[in-house]
Short mmCIF file of C-alpha atoms in Angstrom, two decimals:
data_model
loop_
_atom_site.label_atom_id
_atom_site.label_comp_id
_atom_site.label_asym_id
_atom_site.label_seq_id
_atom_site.Cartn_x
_atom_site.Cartn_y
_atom_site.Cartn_z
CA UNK A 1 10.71 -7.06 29.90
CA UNK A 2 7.68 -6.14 31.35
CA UNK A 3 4.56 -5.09 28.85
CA UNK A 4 2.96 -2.31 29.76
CA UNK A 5 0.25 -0.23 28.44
CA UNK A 6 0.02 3.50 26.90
CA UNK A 7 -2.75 6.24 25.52
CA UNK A 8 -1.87 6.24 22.10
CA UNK A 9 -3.20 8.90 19.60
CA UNK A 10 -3.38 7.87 15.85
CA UNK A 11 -3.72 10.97 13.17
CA UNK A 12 -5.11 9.93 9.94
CA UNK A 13 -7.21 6.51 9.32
CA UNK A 14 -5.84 5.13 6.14
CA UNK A 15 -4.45 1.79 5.56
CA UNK A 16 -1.47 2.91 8.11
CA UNK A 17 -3.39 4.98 10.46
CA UNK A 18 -6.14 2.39 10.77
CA UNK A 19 -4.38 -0.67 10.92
CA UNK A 20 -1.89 0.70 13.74
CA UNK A 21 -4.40 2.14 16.09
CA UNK A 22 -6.56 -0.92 15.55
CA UNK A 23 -3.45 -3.67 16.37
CA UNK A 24 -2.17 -1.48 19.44
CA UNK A 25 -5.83 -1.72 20.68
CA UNK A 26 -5.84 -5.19 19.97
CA UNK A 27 -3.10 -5.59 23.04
CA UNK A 28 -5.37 -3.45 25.21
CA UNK A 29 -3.90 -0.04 24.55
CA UNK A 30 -6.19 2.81 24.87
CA UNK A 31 -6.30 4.28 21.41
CA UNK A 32 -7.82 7.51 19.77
CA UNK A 33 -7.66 7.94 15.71
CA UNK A 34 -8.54 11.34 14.02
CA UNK A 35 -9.14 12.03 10.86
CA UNK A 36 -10.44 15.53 9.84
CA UNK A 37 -13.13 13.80 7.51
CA UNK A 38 -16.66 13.45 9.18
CA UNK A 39 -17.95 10.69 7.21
CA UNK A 40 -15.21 8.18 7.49
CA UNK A 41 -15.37 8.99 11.57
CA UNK A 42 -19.00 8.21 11.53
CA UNK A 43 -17.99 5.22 9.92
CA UNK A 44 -15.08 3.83 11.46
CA UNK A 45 -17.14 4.78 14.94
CA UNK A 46 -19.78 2.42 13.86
CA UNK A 47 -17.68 0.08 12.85
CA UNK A 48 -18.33 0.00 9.38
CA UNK A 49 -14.32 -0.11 7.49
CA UNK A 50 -14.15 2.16 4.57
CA UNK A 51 -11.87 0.23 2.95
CA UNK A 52 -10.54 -3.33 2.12
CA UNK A 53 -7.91 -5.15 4.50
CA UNK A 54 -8.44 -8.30 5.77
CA UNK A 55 -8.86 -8.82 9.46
CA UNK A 56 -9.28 -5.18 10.21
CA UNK A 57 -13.18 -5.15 10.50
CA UNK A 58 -13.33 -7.92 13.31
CA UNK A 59 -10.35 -5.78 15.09
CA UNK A 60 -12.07 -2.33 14.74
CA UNK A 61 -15.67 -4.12 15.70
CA UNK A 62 -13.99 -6.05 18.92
CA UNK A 63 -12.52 -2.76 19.88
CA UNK A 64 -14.53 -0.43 19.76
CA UNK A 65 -16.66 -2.60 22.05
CA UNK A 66 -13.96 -3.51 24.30
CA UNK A 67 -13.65 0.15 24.80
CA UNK A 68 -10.11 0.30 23.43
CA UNK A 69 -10.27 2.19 20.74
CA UNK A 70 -12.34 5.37 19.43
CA UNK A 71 -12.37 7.27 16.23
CA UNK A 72 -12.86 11.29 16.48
CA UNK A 73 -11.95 14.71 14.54
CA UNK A 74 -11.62 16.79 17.46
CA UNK A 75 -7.47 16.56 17.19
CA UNK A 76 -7.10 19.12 20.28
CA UNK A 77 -8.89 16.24 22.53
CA UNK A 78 -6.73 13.50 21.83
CA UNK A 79 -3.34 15.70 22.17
CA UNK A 80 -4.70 15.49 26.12
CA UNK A 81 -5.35 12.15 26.41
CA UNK A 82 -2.24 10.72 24.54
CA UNK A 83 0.85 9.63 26.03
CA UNK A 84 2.30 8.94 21.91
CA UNK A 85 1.24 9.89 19.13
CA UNK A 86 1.45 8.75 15.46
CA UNK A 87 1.39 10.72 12.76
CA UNK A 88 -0.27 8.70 9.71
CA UNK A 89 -1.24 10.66 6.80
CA UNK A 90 -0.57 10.85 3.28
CA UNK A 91 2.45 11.32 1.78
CA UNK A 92 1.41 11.61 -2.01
CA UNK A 93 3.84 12.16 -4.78
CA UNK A 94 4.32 15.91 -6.16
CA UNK A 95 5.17 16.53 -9.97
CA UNK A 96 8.85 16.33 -9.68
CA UNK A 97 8.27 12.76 -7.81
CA UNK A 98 9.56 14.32 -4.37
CA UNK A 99 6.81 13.19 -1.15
CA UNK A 100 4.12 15.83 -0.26
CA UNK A 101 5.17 16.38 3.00
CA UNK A 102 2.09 19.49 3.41
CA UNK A 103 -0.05 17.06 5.48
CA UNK A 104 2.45 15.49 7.52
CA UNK A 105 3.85 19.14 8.61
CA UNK A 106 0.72 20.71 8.73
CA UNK A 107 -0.18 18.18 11.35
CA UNK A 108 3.11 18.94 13.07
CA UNK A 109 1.86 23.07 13.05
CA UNK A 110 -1.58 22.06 14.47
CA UNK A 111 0.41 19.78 17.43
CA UNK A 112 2.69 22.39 18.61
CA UNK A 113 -0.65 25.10 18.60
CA UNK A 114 -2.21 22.36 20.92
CA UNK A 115 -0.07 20.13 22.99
CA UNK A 116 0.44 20.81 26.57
CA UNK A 117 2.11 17.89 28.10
CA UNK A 118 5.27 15.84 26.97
CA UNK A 119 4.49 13.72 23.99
CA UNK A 120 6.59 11.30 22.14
CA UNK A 121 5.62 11.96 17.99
CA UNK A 122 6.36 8.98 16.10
CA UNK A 123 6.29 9.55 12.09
CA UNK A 124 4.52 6.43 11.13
CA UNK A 125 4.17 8.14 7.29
CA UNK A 126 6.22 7.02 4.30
CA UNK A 127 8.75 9.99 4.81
CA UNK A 128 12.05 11.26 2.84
CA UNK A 129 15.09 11.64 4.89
CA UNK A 130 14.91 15.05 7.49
CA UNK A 131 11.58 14.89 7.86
CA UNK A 132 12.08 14.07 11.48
CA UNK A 133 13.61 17.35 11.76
CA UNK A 134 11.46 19.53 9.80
CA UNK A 135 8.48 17.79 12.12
CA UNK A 136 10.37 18.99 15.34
CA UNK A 137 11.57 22.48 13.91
CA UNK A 138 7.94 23.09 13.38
CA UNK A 139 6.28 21.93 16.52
CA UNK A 140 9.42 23.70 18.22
CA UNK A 141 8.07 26.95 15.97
CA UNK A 142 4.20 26.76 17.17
CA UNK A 143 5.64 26.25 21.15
CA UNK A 144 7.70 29.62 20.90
CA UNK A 145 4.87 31.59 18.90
CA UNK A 146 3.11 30.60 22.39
CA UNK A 147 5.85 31.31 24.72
CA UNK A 148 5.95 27.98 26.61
CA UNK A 149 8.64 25.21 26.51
CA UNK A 150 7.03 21.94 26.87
CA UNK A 151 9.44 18.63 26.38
CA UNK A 152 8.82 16.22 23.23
CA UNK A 153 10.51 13.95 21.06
CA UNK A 154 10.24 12.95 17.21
CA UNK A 155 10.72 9.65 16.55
CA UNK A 156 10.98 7.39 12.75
CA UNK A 157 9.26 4.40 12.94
CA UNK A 158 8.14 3.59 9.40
CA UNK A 159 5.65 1.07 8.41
CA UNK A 160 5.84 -2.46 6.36
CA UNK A 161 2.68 -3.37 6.41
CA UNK A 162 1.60 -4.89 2.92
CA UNK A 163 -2.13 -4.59 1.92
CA UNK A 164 -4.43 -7.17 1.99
CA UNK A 165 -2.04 -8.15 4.62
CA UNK A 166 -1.56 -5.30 6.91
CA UNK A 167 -3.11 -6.32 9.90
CA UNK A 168 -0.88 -9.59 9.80
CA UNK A 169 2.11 -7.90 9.11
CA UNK A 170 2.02 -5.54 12.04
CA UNK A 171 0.53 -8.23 14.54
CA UNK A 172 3.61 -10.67 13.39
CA UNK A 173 6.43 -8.06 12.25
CA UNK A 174 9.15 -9.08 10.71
CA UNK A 175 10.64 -5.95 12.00
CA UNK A 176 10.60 -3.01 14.06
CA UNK A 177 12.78 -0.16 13.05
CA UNK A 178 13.04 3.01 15.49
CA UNK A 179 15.09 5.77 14.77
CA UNK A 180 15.26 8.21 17.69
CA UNK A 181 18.20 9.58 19.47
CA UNK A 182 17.12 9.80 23.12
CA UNK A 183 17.31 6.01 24.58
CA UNK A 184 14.98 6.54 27.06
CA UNK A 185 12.42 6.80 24.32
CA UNK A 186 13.67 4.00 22.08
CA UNK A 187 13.20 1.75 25.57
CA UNK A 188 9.33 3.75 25.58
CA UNK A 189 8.88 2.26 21.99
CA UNK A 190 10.72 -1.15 22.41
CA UNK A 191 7.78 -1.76 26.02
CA UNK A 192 5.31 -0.25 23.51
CA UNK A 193 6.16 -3.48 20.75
CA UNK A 194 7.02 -5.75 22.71
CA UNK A 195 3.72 -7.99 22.96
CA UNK A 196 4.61 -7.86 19.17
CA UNK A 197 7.68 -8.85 19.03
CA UNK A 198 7.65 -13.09 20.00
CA UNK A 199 11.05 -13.78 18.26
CA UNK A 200 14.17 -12.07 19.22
CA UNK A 201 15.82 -9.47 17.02
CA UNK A 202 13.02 -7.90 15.16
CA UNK A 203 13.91 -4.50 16.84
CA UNK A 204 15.89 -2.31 15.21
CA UNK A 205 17.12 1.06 17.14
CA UNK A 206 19.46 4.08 15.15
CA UNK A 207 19.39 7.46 14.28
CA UNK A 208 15.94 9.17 12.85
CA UNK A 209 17.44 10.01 9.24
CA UNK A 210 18.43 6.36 8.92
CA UNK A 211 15.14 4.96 10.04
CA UNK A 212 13.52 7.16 7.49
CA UNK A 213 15.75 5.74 4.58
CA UNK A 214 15.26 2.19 5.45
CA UNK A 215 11.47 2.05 4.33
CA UNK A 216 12.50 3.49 0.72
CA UNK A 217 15.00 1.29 0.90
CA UNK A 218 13.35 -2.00 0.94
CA UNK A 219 10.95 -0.69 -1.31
CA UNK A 220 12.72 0.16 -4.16
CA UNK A 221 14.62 -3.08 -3.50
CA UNK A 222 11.77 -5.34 -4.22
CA UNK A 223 10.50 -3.10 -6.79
CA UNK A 224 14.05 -3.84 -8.22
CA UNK A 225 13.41 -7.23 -7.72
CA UNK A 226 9.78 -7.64 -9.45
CA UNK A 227 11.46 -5.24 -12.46
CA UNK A 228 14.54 -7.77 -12.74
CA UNK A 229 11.96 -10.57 -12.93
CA UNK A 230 9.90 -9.35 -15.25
CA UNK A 231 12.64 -8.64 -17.54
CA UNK A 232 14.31 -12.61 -17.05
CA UNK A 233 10.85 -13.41 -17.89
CA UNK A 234 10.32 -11.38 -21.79
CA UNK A 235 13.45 -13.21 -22.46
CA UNK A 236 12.32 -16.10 -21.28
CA UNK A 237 9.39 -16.14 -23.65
CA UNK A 238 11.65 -14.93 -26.49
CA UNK A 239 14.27 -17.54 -26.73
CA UNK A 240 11.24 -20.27 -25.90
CA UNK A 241 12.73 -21.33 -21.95
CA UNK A 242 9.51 -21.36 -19.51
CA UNK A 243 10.33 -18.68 -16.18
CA UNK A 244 8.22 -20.88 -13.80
CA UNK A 245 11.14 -23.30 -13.71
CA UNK A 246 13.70 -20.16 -14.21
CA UNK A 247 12.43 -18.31 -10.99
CA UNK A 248 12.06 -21.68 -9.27
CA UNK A 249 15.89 -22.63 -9.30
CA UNK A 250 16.86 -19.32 -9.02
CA UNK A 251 14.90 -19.09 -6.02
CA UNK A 252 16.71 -22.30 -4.26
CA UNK A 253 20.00 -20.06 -3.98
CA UNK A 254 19.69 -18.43 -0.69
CA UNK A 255 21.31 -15.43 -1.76
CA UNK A 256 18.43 -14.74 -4.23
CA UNK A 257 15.46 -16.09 -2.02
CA UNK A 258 12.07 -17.50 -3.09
CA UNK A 259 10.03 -14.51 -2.21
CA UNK A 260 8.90 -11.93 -4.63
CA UNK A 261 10.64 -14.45 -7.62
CA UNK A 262 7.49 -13.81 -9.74
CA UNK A 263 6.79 -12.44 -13.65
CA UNK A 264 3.21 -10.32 -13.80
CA UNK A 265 2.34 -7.24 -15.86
CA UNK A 266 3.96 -5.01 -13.60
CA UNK A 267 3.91 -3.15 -10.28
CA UNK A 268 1.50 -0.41 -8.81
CA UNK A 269 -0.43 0.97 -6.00
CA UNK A 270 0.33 3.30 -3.57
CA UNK A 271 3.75 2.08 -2.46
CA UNK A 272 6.22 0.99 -5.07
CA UNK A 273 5.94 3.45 -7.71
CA UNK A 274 5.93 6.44 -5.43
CA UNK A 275 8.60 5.18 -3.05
CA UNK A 276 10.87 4.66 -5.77
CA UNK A 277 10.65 8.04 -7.48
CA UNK A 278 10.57 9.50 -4.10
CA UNK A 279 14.23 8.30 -2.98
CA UNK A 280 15.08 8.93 -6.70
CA UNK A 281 14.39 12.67 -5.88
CA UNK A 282 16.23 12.46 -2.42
CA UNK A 283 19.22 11.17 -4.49
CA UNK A 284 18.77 14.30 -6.80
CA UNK A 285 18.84 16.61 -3.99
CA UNK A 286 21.91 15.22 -2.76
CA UNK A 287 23.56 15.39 -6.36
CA UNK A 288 23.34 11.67 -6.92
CA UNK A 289 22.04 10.08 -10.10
CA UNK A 290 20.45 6.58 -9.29
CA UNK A 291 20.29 5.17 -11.97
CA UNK A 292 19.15 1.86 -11.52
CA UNK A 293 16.54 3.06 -9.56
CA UNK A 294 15.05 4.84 -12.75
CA UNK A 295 15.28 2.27 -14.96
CA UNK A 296 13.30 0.39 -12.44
CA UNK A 297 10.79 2.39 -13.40
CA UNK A 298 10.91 2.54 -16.82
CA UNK A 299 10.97 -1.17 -16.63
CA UNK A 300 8.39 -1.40 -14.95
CA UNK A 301 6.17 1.14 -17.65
CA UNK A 302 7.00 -1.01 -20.47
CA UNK A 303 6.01 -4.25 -18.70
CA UNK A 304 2.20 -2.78 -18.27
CA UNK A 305 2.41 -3.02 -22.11
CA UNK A 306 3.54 -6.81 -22.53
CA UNK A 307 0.16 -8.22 -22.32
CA UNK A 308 -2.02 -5.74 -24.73
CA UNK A 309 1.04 -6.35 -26.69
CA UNK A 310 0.93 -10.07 -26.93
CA UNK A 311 -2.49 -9.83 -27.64
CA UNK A 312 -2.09 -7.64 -30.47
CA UNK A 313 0.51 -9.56 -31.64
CA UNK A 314 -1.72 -12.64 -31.72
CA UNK A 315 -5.48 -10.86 -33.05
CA UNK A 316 -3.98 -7.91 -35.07
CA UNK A 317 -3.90 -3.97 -34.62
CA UNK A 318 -7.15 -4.11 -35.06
CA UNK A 319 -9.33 -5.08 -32.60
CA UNK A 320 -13.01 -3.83 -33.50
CA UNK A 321 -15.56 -6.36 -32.91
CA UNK A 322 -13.61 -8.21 -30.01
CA UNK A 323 -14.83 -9.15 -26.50
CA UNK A 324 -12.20 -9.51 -24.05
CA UNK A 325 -13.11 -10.85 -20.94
CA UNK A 326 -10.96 -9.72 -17.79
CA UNK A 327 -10.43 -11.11 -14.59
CA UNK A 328 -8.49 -8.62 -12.01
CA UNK A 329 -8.26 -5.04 -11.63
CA UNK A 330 -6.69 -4.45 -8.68
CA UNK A 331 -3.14 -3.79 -8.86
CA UNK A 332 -2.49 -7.37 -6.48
CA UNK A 333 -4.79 -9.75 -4.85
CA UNK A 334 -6.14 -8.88 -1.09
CA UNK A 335 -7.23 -5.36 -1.35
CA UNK A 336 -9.55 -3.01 -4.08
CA UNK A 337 -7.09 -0.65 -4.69
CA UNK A 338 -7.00 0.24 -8.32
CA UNK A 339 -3.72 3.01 -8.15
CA UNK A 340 -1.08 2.78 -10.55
CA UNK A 341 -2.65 -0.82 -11.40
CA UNK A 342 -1.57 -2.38 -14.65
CA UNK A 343 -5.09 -3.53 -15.36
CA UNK A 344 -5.56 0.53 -16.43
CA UNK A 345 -3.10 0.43 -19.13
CA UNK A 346 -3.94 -3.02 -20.63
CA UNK A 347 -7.75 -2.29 -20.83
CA UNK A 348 -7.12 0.91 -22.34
CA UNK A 349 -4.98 -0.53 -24.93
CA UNK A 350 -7.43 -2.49 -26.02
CA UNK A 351 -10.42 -0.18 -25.65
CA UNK A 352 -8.23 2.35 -28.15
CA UNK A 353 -8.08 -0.28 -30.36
CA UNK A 354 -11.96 -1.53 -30.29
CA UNK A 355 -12.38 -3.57 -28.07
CA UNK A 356 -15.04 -4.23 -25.40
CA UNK A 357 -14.19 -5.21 -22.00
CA UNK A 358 -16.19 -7.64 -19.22
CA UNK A 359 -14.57 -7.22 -16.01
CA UNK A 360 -14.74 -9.26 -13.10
CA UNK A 361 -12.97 -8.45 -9.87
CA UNK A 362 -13.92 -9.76 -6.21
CA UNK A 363 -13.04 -6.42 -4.66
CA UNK A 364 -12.43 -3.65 -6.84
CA UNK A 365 -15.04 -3.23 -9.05
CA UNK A 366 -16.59 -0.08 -7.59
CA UNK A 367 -13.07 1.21 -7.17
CA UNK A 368 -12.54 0.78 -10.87
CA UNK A 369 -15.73 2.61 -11.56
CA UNK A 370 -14.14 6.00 -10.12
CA UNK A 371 -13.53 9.00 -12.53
CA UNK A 372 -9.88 8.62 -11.80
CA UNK A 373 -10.07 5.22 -13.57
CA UNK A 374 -12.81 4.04 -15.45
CA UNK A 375 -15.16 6.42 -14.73
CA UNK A 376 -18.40 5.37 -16.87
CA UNK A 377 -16.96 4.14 -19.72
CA UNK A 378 -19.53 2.50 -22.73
CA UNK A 379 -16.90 -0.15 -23.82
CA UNK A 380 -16.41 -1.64 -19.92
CA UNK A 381 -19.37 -3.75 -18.45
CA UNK A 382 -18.55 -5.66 -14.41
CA UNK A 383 -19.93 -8.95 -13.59
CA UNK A 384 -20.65 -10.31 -10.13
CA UNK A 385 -20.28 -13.86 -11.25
CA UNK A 386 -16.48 -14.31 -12.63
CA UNK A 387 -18.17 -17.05 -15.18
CA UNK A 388 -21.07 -14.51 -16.42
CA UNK A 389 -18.01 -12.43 -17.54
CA UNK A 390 -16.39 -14.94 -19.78
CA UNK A 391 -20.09 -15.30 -21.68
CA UNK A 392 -19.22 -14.37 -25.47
CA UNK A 393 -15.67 -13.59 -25.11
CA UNK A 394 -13.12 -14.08 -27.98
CA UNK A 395 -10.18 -14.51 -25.19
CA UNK A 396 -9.54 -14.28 -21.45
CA UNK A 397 -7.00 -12.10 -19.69
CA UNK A 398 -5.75 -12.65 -16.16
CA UNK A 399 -4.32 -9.80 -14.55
CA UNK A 400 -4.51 -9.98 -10.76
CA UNK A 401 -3.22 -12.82 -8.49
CA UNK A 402 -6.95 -13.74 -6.73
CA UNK A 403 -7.03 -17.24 -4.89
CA UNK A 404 -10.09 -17.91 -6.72
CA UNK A 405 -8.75 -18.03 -10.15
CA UNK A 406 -5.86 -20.61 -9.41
CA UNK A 407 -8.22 -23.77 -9.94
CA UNK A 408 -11.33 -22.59 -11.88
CA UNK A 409 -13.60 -24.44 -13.48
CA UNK A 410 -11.88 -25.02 -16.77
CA UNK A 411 -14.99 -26.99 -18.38
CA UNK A 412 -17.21 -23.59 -17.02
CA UNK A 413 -14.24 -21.88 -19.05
CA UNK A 414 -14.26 -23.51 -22.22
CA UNK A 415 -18.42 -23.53 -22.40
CA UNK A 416 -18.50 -19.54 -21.90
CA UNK A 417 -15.89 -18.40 -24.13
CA UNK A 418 -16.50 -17.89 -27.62
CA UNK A 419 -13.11 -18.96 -28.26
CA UNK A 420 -11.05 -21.02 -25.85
CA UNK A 421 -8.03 -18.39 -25.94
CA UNK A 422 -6.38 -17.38 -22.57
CA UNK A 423 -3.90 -14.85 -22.30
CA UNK A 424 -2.14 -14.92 -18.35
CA UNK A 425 -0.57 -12.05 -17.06
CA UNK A 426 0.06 -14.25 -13.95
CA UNK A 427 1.67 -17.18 -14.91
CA UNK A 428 -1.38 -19.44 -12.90
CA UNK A 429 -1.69 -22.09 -15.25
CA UNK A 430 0.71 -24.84 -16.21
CA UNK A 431 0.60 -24.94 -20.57
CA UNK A 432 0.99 -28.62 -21.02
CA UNK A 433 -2.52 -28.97 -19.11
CA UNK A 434 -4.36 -26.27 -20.48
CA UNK A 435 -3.03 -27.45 -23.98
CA UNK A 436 -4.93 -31.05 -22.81
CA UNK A 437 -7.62 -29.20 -22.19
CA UNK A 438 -8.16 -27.28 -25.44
CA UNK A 439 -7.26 -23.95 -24.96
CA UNK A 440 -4.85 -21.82 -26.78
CA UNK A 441 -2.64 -20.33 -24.01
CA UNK A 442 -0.60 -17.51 -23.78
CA UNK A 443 1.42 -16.34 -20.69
CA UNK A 444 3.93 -13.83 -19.78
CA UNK A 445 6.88 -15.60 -19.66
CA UNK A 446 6.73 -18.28 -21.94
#
């Protein structure tokens, strides 16, 4: 098939809306992001990222040279100059756990006020089932308040793009789903893909509604997954039996799979958590109880406890007096994002309980330093230097994945710590060597 090219318009320049107008640009698309906030235009338009994902500032810089991509917040503009357009805003989680749809729709209100050519709409947001509908019914709406009929289509194309990984996941997809019922504008979206798609069979074509389930799908699958895990692995460290080697032969049956066959101190950011109680609620709606799916969660609550709780279990209630240095707060390696991170509850335990905290975290420091964290707290100090936080400790706690604290200097370990106790939320460290070594080492687990 022959690649062609297209005006895209991308609304909203998060991790989704960033990534996906930057990657289309990449393959010499002409792309146009908006985003109703100034600053982050300003800074996107000089090429300064507001945020963490790898890769994305040398696509955004190379870009916006090559003349391929531009960031704006004049929204009636771009509705000209666009051929598609992706809607990419937040979908954040209301009380009840159900998807704010108020900024996807309200986008869909301000499209139909403005458009005035036929435009292909792609939902690009994390979006429950019949929001493809309710995006049409109100663009359809706005048209008639106007009295003109001008053609479009809605179309599901939901994202799987990982963070810290994002810009490799959509460059090298391991699948494109499209849900749209007109196949003249499934072929639009397969041309619009296909320098993306180098191996056959990563496109996927159906209905809207079931292109919309499939993201909440796979979500709350591997959210399943991590939960299931993390339960094998409390037992694991109950009866004595070491997961490493559990999750490792378990992994060797195909039918289980190696990836995501980890133990940690549970699942957050902006995904998993919210994905989960999302489809929960859809299920509700629809006057189905998943079960499984909430005890998924509720899983995955009580495993944010297992490492304060080993620790207490070890040093006693109380803790007053104690230094514990931390390295991680980011809810996984590759990005700063502190949401629904596990590193919140297991500092907090400990800071209710006396304790003083020195954090280290390549990325997320200033993140964690938000009011909707950490704010300013007295008992927390950061460190730069991952070493100059160990200084004085009476134990170390791993909590995020980082590269950079798989093969540390153990001797730089042992001479900063007060004590030479380790407790790993990760699993990084093998015990026979670190008992060689001289620490006392604790791991989820084990």
């Amino acid at each position: 098939m022959t690649e062609f090219f297209m005006k895209i318009g991308v609304i909203g320049t998060g991790y989704v809306g960033s990534v996906t107008g930057a990657c289309f640009a990449e393959m010499g698309n002409t792309v146009v992001c908006v985003d109703k906030d100034q600053k982050k235009v300003e800074q996107f338009s000089s090429g300064k990222v507001p945020l963490h994902e790898k890769g994305l500032d040398e696509l955004v810089a190379r870009n916006l040279k090559n003349g391929t991509l531009a960031f704006t917040t004049n929204l009636e503009d771009t509705l000209k100059k666009c051929d598609i357009l992706f809607i990419a805003v937040g979908t954040p989680p209301n009380e009840d756990g159900s998807a704010d749809l108020s900024h996807v729709l309200g986008v869909a209100t301000s499209i139909g006020q403005m458009m005035d050519h036929e435009l292909i709409i792609v939902d690009k947001s994390t979006v429950p089932v019949g929001t493809a509908e309710k995006v049409a019914k109100n663009i359809s709406l706005e048209l008639e308040k106007r009295g003109i009929e001008i053609p479009f289509h809605v179309v599901s194309n939901p994202e799987f793009l990982a963070q810290g990984t994002a810009v490799k996941d959509f460059m090298e997809p391991s699948r494109i789903v499209v849900g749209a019922n007109d196949a003249k504008v499934i072929d639009t979206m397969r041309e619009l893909y296909e320098p993306f798609m180098r191996r056959e069979g990563r496109f996927f074509a159906m209905d809207a509604k079931t292109a919309e389930i499939v993201k909440y799908a796979s979500n709350c699958f591997l959210a399943a997954k991590i939960s299931v895990n993390n339960e094998l692995a409390n037992v694991c460290a109950k009866v004595g039996a070491d997961f490493d080697h559990v999750r490792k032969a378990m992994g060797a049956d195909p039918r289980i799979g190696e990836p995501f066959m980890y133990a940690g101190p549970g699942f957050g950011g902006s995904c998993f958590p919210k994905d989960v109680k999302a489809l929960i609620k859809t299920a509700k709606d629809f006057g189905y109880d998943a079960e499984m799916l909430g005890q998924t969660l509720k899983t995955n609550e009580k495993q944010k406890f297992v490492l304060s709780q080993m620790i207490v279990d070890k040093l006693g209630e109380d803790l007053q007096g104690k230094i514990f240095a931390v390295w991680g707060l980011a809810f996984k390696a590759g990005t700063d994002d502190m949401r629904e991170s596990s590193s919140i509850t297991i500092i907090n335990e400990l800071i209710k309980r006396g304790a003083k905290i020195q954090a280290h975290d390549p990325e997320s420091m200033e993140m964690a330093k938000r009011e909707e964290y950490f704010g300013k707290n007295p008992n927390i100090t950061y460190f730069e230097n991952k070493y100059e936080a160990l200084r004085g400790a009476d134990a170390m706690l791993i909590i995020t994945e980082w590269k950079e604290f798989r093969t540390p200097d153990f001797e730089m370990i042992m001479k900063f710590l007060k004590t030479p106790c380790i407790f790993d939320g990760r699993l990084m460290y093998e015990p026979k060597k670190m008992k060689e070594l001289g620490f006392e080492y604790n791991s989820i687990g084990r």
